[in-house]
């Protein structure tokens, strides 16, 4: 079953606002990933993190790999309507280099 | 270039029937993965292939589920004697080489409904 706790479950924000979501686990992960899923499509990788403490940006997105290896967050700055979708955190457990464990997702709605 | 494709996109079947779901990975990708995604959940790992070898099938729920990738390219996930609880989105992913740092590219999925 799922081992990642992702929050919040959903967010409804105004265009231009910043957004933050996070994932925690009781297990140690050696990789943290953030995916976005649009309706009718598969998840698409946004950001990948490989080292504890790592902070990585991709345009308006910033993600961090927690120092304990048990958590990660994703920030989206200055949201726009096309940011709408479901955001998933995913990780590779320590000792696994292929199997992804996903959170339940955060549904983001952006009001223009 | 072409991404991961899956067929059919939608499958409705009656309880007790067998179904076969197909995945066409990105050309040249060594690794292939099957996941199952229930409504309101993230994908859950089912099985993993490296070339034609099934390296891990620990996520397959029971022996009604099987998968193959005989030539190291196209893969088929087969569910025998389907049950209503098998209804879900089945997603395939492929990656160039497997391992940490290897991005998994997901297909659009097959929505399976068992009546």
Coordinates of C-alpha atoms in Angstrom, one line a residue:
Chain A
X1 CA 0.0 0.0 0.0
X2 CA 0.9 3.7 -0.1
X3 CA 3.7 4.8 2.2
X4 CA 3.7 8.5 1.4
X5 CA 1.5 11.0 3.1
X6 CA 0.8 13.9 0.8
X7 CA -1.0 17.1 1.8
X8 CA -3.1 19.0 1.2
X9 CA -5.5 16.7 -0.7
X10 CA -6.8 19.7 -2.7
X11 CA -6.2 23.4 -3.1
X12 CA -8.3 26.2 -4.6
X13 CA -6.3 29.4 -5.2
X14 CA -6.4 32.6 -7.1
X15 CA -4.2 33.2 -10.1
X16 CA -0.9 34.8 -9.0
X17 CA -0.8 33.1 -5.6
X18 CA 2.0 30.9 -4.4
X19 CA 1.3 27.2 -3.6
X20 CA 3.0 24.8 -1.3
X21 CA 2.4 21.0 -0.9
X22 CA 4.4 18.4 0.8
X23 CA 5.0 14.7 1.3
X24 CA 6.1 12.8 4.4
X25 CA 7.0 9.2 5.0
X26 CA 8.0 7.0 7.9
X27 CA 10.6 5.3 5.6
X28 CA 13.8 6.7 4.1
X29 CA 13.8 7.5 0.4
X30 CA 16.9 7.9 -1.8
X31 CA 15.0 9.8 -4.5
X32 CA 12.1 12.2 -4.4
X33 CA 10.2 13.1 -7.5
X34 CA 7.3 15.4 -8.3
X35 CA 4.9 14.6 -11.1
X36 CA 1.9 16.5 -12.6
X37 CA -1.1 14.6 -14.1
X38 CA -3.5 16.4 -16.5
X39 CA -6.9 14.9 -17.3
X40 CA -6.7 11.9 -19.6
X41 CA -2.9 11.8 -19.5
X42 CA -0.2 10.0 -17.6
X43 CA 1.9 11.6 -14.9
X44 CA 4.7 13.9 -16.3
X45 CA 7.9 14.4 -14.3
X46 CA 8.4 18.0 -13.1
X47 CA 11.4 17.8 -10.7
X48 CA 13.7 15.0 -9.5
X49 CA 15.8 15.2 -6.3
X50 CA 18.6 12.8 -5.5
X51 CA 20.5 14.2 -2.4
X52 CA 19.3 15.0 1.1
X53 CA 19.0 18.7 1.5
X54 CA 18.9 19.3 -2.3
X55 CA 16.9 22.3 -3.4
X56 CA 16.0 22.3 -7.1
X57 CA 14.1 24.7 -9.3
X58 CA 12.3 24.3 -12.6
X59 CA 10.9 27.7 -13.7
X60 CA 8.3 28.7 -11.2
X61 CA 8.6 25.3 -9.4
X62 CA 10.9 24.7 -6.5
X63 CA 11.3 21.4 -4.6
X64 CA 13.4 20.2 -1.8
X65 CA 14.6 16.8 -0.6
X66 CA 14.3 16.8 3.2
X67 CA 17.4 16.4 5.3
X68 CA 16.0 13.4 7.1
X69 CA 15.2 11.8 3.7
X70 CA 11.7 11.3 4.9
X71 CA 10.0 14.3 3.4
X72 CA 9.9 16.7 0.4
X73 CA 8.0 19.8 -0.6
X74 CA 7.0 21.5 -3.8
X75 CA 6.4 25.2 -4.2
X76 CA 4.7 26.8 -7.2
X77 CA 5.1 30.6 -7.4
X78 CA 2.8 33.0 -9.2
X79 CA 0.3 30.4 -10.2
X80 CA -1.4 30.5 -13.6
X81 CA -4.5 28.7 -14.9
X82 CA -2.5 26.0 -16.7
X83 CA -1.0 24.9 -13.3
X84 CA -4.4 23.2 -12.8
X85 CA -4.0 19.4 -12.3
X86 CA -3.1 16.7 -9.9
X87 CA 0.4 16.8 -8.4
X88 CA 2.0 13.6 -7.1
X89 CA 5.0 13.1 -5.0
X90 CA 6.9 9.9 -5.6
X91 CA 9.9 8.3 -4.2
X92 CA 12.3 5.4 -4.5
X93 CA 12.8 3.6 -1.2
X94 CA 16.3 3.2 0.1
X95 CA 17.5 0.0 -1.5
X96 CA 15.3 0.2 -4.6
X97 CA 16.5 1.9 -7.8
X98 CA 13.4 1.4 -9.9
X99 CA 10.1 1.0 -8.0
X100 CA 8.2 4.3 -7.4
X101 CA 6.0 4.8 -4.4
X102 CA 3.4 7.6 -5.0
X103 CA 1.4 9.8 -2.7
X104 CA -2.3 10.2 -3.2
X105 CA -2.0 13.5 -5.0
X106 CA -2.9 17.1 -4.5
X107 CA -5.6 18.5 -6.8
X108 CA -4.8 22.1 -7.6
X109 CA -7.5 24.4 -9.0
X110 CA -6.5 27.9 -10.1
X111 CA -9.2 30.6 -10.4
X112 CA -8.3 33.1 -13.1
Chain B
X1 CA 9.0 11.6 -30.9
X2 CA 6.3 9.1 -29.9
X3 CA 5.7 8.6 -26.2
X4 CA 4.5 5.5 -24.4
X5 CA 1.2 4.2 -25.9
X6 CA -1.3 1.9 -24.4
X7 CA -4.3 0.1 -25.9
X8 CA -7.1 -0.1 -25.6
X9 CA -7.7 3.2 -23.8
X10 CA -10.9 2.0 -22.4
X11 CA -12.0 -1.6 -21.7
X12 CA -15.4 -2.7 -20.3
X13 CA -15.7 -6.4 -19.6
X14 CA -17.9 -8.7 -17.6
X15 CA -16.8 -10.4 -14.5
X16 CA -15.1 -13.6 -15.2
X17 CA -13.7 -12.6 -18.6
X18 CA -10.0 -12.4 -19.3
X19 CA -8.5 -9.1 -20.5
X20 CA -5.2 -8.3 -22.1
X21 CA -3.8 -4.7 -21.9
X22 CA -1.0 -3.7 -24.2
X23 CA 1.9 -1.3 -23.7
X24 CA 4.2 0.1 -26.4
X25 CA 7.2 1.7 -24.7
X26 CA 9.3 4.5 -26.1
X27 CA 11.6 3.0 -28.7
X28 CA 14.9 1.9 -27.3
X29 CA 13.8 2.0 -23.7
X30 CA 15.2 -0.9 -21.7
X31 CA 13.0 -0.8 -18.7
X32 CA 9.2 -1.1 -18.5
X33 CA 6.9 -0.8 -15.6
X34 CA 3.2 -1.5 -14.9
X35 CA 1.3 0.5 -12.3
X36 CA -2.4 0.5 -11.2
X37 CA -4.1 3.7 -10.2
X38 CA -7.4 3.7 -8.4
X39 CA -9.6 6.7 -8.4
X40 CA -8.3 9.4 -6.1
X41 CA -5.0 7.5 -5.5
X42 CA -1.5 7.6 -6.9
X43 CA -0.2 4.9 -9.1
X44 CA 0.8 1.6 -7.4
X45 CA 3.6 -0.5 -8.6
X46 CA 2.7 -3.9 -10.2
X47 CA 5.8 -5.2 -12.0
X48 CA 9.0 -4.3 -13.7
X49 CA 10.9 -5.6 -16.8
X50 CA 14.5 -5.1 -17.8
X51 CA 14.6 -6.0 -21.4
X52 CA 12.5 -9.2 -21.6
X53 CA 13.3 -10.3 -18.1
X54 CA 10.6 -9.7 -15.4
X55 CA 12.8 -8.5 -12.6
X56 CA 10.1 -7.8 -10.0
X57 CA 6.5 -8.9 -9.9
X58 CA 6.0 -8.2 -6.2
X59 CA 3.2 -5.8 -6.8
X60 CA 0.9 -8.1 -8.7
X61 CA -2.1 -8.6 -6.5
X62 CA -2.6 -12.3 -7.1
X63 CA -2.0 -15.1 -9.6
X64 CA -4.8 -13.9 -11.8
X65 CA -2.4 -11.1 -12.9
X66 CA 0.5 -11.8 -15.2
X67 CA 2.7 -9.8 -17.5
X68 CA 5.1 -10.5 -20.3
X69 CA 7.6 -8.7 -22.6
X70 CA 8.8 -11.5 -24.8
X71 CA 11.0 -9.5 -27.2
X72 CA 12.0 -6.7 -24.8
X73 CA 9.7 -4.2 -26.3
X74 CA 5.9 -4.4 -26.3
X75 CA 4.4 -5.7 -23.0
X76 CA 1.1 -7.3 -22.2
X77 CA -0.6 -7.3 -18.8
X78 CA -3.2 -10.1 -18.6
X79 CA -5.9 -10.4 -16.0
X80 CA -7.7 -13.7 -15.9
X81 CA -11.2 -14.2 -14.5
X82 CA -11.7 -10.5 -13.9
X83 CA -13.4 -9.3 -10.8
X84 CA -15.1 -6.0 -10.0
X85 CA -12.3 -5.0 -7.7
X86 CA -9.9 -5.1 -10.7
X87 CA -11.6 -1.9 -12.1
X88 CA -8.9 0.8 -12.2
X89 CA -6.6 2.7 -14.5
X90 CA -3.7 0.6 -15.6
X91 CA -0.6 2.6 -16.5
X92 CA 2.6 1.6 -18.2
X93 CA 5.8 3.5 -18.0
X94 CA 9.2 3.1 -19.7
X95 CA 12.7 4.4 -19.0
X96 CA 15.9 4.4 -20.9
X97 CA 18.0 2.3 -18.6
X98 CA 16.5 1.7 -15.2
X99 CA 18.1 2.7 -11.9
X100 CA 18.3 5.9 -9.8
X101 CA 18.1 9.0 -11.9
X102 CA 16.3 7.2 -14.8
X103 CA 13.1 9.1 -15.6
X104 CA 10.0 7.0 -16.0
X105 CA 7.7 8.2 -18.8
X106 CA 4.1 7.2 -18.4
X107 CA 1.5 6.3 -20.9
X108 CA -2.1 7.6 -21.0
X109 CA -3.3 4.4 -19.3
X110 CA -6.1 1.9 -19.9
X111 CA -9.3 2.4 -18.0
X112 CA -10.6 -1.0 -17.1
X113 CA -14.2 -1.4 -15.9
X114 CA -15.4 -4.8 -14.8
X115 CA -19.2 -5.1 -14.6

